[in-house]
Short mmCIF file of C-alpha atoms in Angstrom, two decimals:
data_model
loop_
_atom_site.label_atom_id
_atom_site.label_comp_id
_atom_site.label_asym_id
_atom_site.label_seq_id
_atom_site.Cartn_x
_atom_site.Cartn_y
_atom_site.Cartn_z
CA MET A 1 25.96 -70.76 77.91
CA GLY A 2 23.71 -71.41 74.99
CA SER A 3 21.51 -74.25 74.65
CA VAL A 4 21.89 -77.61 72.86
CA TYR A 5 19.96 -78.02 69.79
CA HIS A 6 18.76 -81.37 68.48
CA GLU A 7 16.36 -81.61 65.17
CA CYS A 8 14.82 -84.40 63.72
CA GLN A 9 16.90 -86.84 65.80
CA THR A 10 15.77 -90.50 66.75
CA PHE A 11 16.83 -91.38 70.49
CA LYS A 12 16.27 -95.45 70.87
CA LYS A 13 16.78 -96.99 74.27
CA GLU A 14 18.81 -94.42 75.63
CA ASP A 15 19.47 -93.95 79.21
CA PHE A 16 19.19 -90.27 80.54
CA THR A 17 18.90 -90.67 83.76
CA GLN A 18 22.76 -89.79 84.22
CA MET A 19 22.86 -86.84 81.72
CA ASN A 20 22.55 -83.10 82.37
CA LEU A 21 19.61 -82.34 79.75
CA GLN A 22 18.87 -78.95 81.27
CA ASN A 23 18.58 -75.82 78.82
CA GLN A 24 18.50 -78.44 75.75
CA GLU A 25 16.04 -77.95 72.59
CA PHE A 26 14.60 -80.86 71.04
CA GLU A 27 12.57 -80.20 67.87
CA GLU A 28 10.81 -83.17 65.79
CA CYS A 29 12.37 -85.44 67.57
CA LEU A 30 11.51 -89.27 68.69
CA PHE A 31 12.27 -91.06 71.66
CA GLN A 32 11.83 -94.74 71.84
CA ASN A 33 12.27 -96.89 75.04
CA CYS A 34 14.03 -94.17 76.47
CA ASN A 35 14.70 -93.80 80.39
CA PHE A 36 14.18 -90.26 81.66
CA ALA A 37 12.94 -91.43 85.34
CA GLY A 38 13.62 -88.93 87.92
CA THR A 39 15.86 -86.69 85.25
CA ASP A 40 15.99 -82.81 85.48
CA LEU A 41 14.32 -81.66 82.38
CA SER A 42 14.39 -77.95 83.72
CA HIS A 43 13.94 -75.42 80.79
CA CYS A 44 14.19 -77.79 78.25
CA ASN A 45 11.98 -77.33 74.85
CA PHE A 46 10.14 -80.32 73.35
CA ILE A 47 8.92 -79.09 70.02
CA GLU A 48 6.63 -81.58 67.93
CA CYS A 49 8.40 -84.44 69.73
CA ILE A 50 7.05 -88.06 70.11
CA PHE A 51 7.90 -90.03 73.17
CA GLU A 52 7.06 -94.20 72.48
CA ASP A 53 7.33 -96.66 75.43
CA CYS A 54 9.49 -94.07 77.28
CA ASP A 55 9.61 -93.69 81.27
CA LEU A 56 9.64 -90.08 82.58
CA SER A 57 8.27 -90.73 85.97
CA LEU A 58 9.18 -88.30 88.69
CA SER A 59 11.06 -86.41 86.16
CA ILE A 60 11.40 -82.64 86.92
CA LEU A 61 9.48 -80.12 84.37
CA ASN A 62 10.34 -76.72 85.93
CA ASN A 63 9.85 -74.12 82.82
CA THR A 64 9.99 -77.41 80.75
CA SER A 65 8.30 -76.61 77.27
CA LEU A 66 6.04 -79.03 75.78
CA GLN A 67 4.56 -77.67 72.25
CA ASN A 68 2.55 -80.38 70.61
CA ALA A 69 4.32 -83.47 72.45
CA GLN A 70 3.11 -86.80 71.98
CA PHE A 71 3.05 -89.49 74.40
CA ASN A 72 2.33 -92.94 73.51
CA LYS A 73 2.65 -95.93 75.94
CA CYS A 74 4.66 -94.10 78.48
CA LYS A 75 5.42 -94.14 82.19
CA LEU A 76 4.40 -90.42 83.54
CA MET A 77 3.61 -91.30 87.02
CA GLY A 78 3.82 -88.18 89.55
CA LEU A 79 4.97 -85.75 86.75
CA ASP A 80 4.17 -82.12 87.83
CA PHE A 81 2.75 -80.70 84.43
CA SER A 82 1.66 -77.30 86.76
CA VAL A 83 5.40 -76.10 86.62
CA CYS A 84 5.78 -76.57 82.57
CA ASN A 85 6.16 -73.18 80.80
CA GLU A 86 2.64 -72.03 79.61
CA PHE A 87 3.27 -71.02 76.25
CA LEU A 88 2.29 -72.80 73.29
CA PHE A 89 1.53 -75.75 75.88
CA SER A 90 0.08 -78.72 74.03
CA THR A 91 0.32 -82.62 74.62
CA SER A 92 -1.75 -85.79 73.86
CA PHE A 93 -1.37 -89.29 75.66
CA LYS A 94 -2.45 -92.61 74.33
CA ALA A 95 -2.14 -95.73 76.57
CA CYS A 96 -0.13 -93.96 79.54
CA ILE A 97 0.22 -94.26 82.90
CA LEU A 98 -0.34 -90.51 84.61
CA ASP A 99 -1.02 -91.76 88.22
CA LEU A 100 -0.72 -88.85 90.45
CA ALA A 101 0.19 -86.44 87.64
CA ASP A 102 -0.25 -82.72 88.54
CA PHE A 103 -1.89 -80.58 85.85
CA PHE A 104 -3.11 -77.62 88.62
CA GLN A 105 -4.16 -74.65 86.65
CA ARG A 106 -3.16 -76.08 83.53
CA LYS A 107 -4.64 -75.22 80.30
CA LEU A 108 -5.61 -78.58 78.71
CA LYS A 109 -8.02 -77.46 75.98
CA GLU A 110 -8.98 -80.32 73.44
CA THR A 111 -6.17 -82.48 75.03
CA ARG A 112 -6.71 -86.18 74.14
CA PHE A 113 -6.41 -88.75 76.88
CA ILE A 114 -7.10 -92.16 75.32
CA ASP A 115 -6.60 -95.76 77.14
CA CYS A 116 -4.57 -93.71 80.07
CA SER A 117 -4.53 -94.55 83.81
CA LEU A 118 -5.27 -91.18 85.44
CA LYS A 119 -5.69 -92.36 89.29
CA GLU A 120 -5.36 -89.58 91.68
CA THR A 121 -4.35 -87.19 89.22
CA ASN A 122 -4.94 -83.53 90.15
CA PHE A 123 -6.91 -81.45 87.64
CA THR A 124 -7.80 -78.88 89.96
CA GLU A 125 -8.37 -75.43 88.42
CA SER A 126 -7.32 -76.92 85.13
CA ASP A 127 -9.32 -75.97 81.77
CA LEU A 128 -10.22 -79.16 80.12
CA SER A 129 -12.74 -77.79 77.99
CA SER A 130 -13.58 -79.84 74.86
CA ALA A 131 -10.94 -82.56 76.10
CA LEU A 132 -11.31 -86.20 75.12
CA LEU A 133 -10.83 -88.84 78.25
CA GLN A 134 -11.56 -92.02 76.48
CA ASN A 135 -11.45 -95.24 78.14
CA CYS A 136 -9.42 -93.82 80.85
CA ASP A 137 -9.27 -94.70 84.62
CA LEU A 138 -10.09 -91.76 86.61
CA SER A 139 -10.16 -93.26 90.20
CA GLY A 140 -9.43 -90.54 92.85
CA ALA A 141 -8.77 -88.00 90.13
CA MET A 142 -9.24 -84.39 91.51
CA PHE A 143 -11.58 -81.97 89.85
CA SER A 144 -12.17 -78.61 91.69
CA ARG A 145 -13.04 -75.62 90.34
CA THR A 146 -12.27 -77.41 86.87
CA ILE A 147 -13.43 -76.19 83.45
CA LEU A 148 -15.21 -79.36 81.87
CA SER A 149 -17.47 -77.53 79.42
CA LYS A 150 -18.05 -80.06 76.32
CA THR A 151 -15.50 -82.51 77.77
CA ASP A 152 -16.14 -86.03 76.78
CA PHE A 153 -16.51 -88.49 79.59
CA THR A 154 -18.41 -90.81 77.56
CA THR A 155 -16.14 -93.85 78.05
CA ALA A 156 -14.23 -92.63 80.90
CA ARG A 157 -14.63 -94.58 84.60
CA HIS A 158 -14.21 -94.35 88.25
CA PHE A 159 -14.80 -90.57 88.19
CA SER A 160 -16.28 -88.37 90.98
CA ILE A 161 -17.07 -84.76 89.70
CA ASP A 162 -19.00 -82.43 91.81
CA PRO A 163 -21.19 -80.18 89.47
CA ASP A 164 -21.56 -77.44 92.39
CA ILE A 165 -17.74 -76.93 92.18
CA ASN A 166 -16.91 -77.43 88.45
CA HIS A 167 -18.12 -76.10 85.21
CA VAL A 168 -19.63 -78.91 83.45
CA LYS A 169 -21.79 -77.29 80.83
CA GLY A 170 -21.87 -79.32 77.71
CA ALA A 171 -19.72 -82.08 79.17
CA LYS A 172 -20.56 -85.35 77.78
CA PHE A 173 -21.47 -88.46 79.91
CA ALA A 174 -22.55 -92.07 79.61
CA LEU A 175 -25.87 -93.06 81.30
CA ASN A 176 -23.55 -95.53 83.31
CA GLY A 177 -21.38 -92.83 84.38
CA LEU A 178 -24.08 -90.19 85.96
CA ALA A 179 -23.42 -91.95 89.33
CA GLY A 180 -20.01 -90.31 89.35
CA LEU A 181 -21.91 -86.90 89.31
CA LEU A 182 -23.67 -87.66 92.51
CA ASP A 183 -21.01 -89.20 94.72
CA LYS A 184 -21.29 -86.28 97.45
CA TYR A 185 -24.97 -87.16 97.95
CA GLU A 186 -24.02 -90.80 99.19
CA LEU A 187 -27.18 -91.87 97.00
CA GLU A 188 -27.78 -95.92 96.30
CA ILE A 189 -28.52 -96.24 92.56
CA GLN A 190 -29.77 -99.29 91.27
CA ASN A 191 -29.56 -100.77 87.94
CA TYR A 192 -33.22 -101.28 87.17
CA SER A 193 -35.20 -101.81 83.91
CA SER A 194 -38.61 -103.29 83.30
#
């Protein structure tokens, strides 16, 4: 059976939770206030699509293609991006909740995370080189064997990154964020100025 193709369509306040969306293709579509929570999106293609105020929490993304997909003010809790199709994978996130998301071994070069909650998100073995984590909460986020070269953490907060097991050459940090690189040493860092 061939896949269903949607192009340049706008979906507003749609509840996709009871629909079978597998093997569908969406190109240059806009999703506003849509509910995908727990939906199986396996083998779907989202090309140049924009999601605004949508809930995709715990959706299934097996071999799902996200090509230049933009997420604005979306709930993406617990999403496993590691099982997405790698071909042309490209996303950006603004004001999204990505708590407990999994980006294991995902190539995220130059990905923009702006004003996002990334609590307990897994970035193990992912490539975040030249990515921007602007004003993001990284409480409990996991970084292990992660490529962070030229990654911008200047306004990120609550991160803990071990420079011994992550590639941090050229990464950008604010002076008040340097403590997040020293957590494993259990130092007591005082803010002192003369």
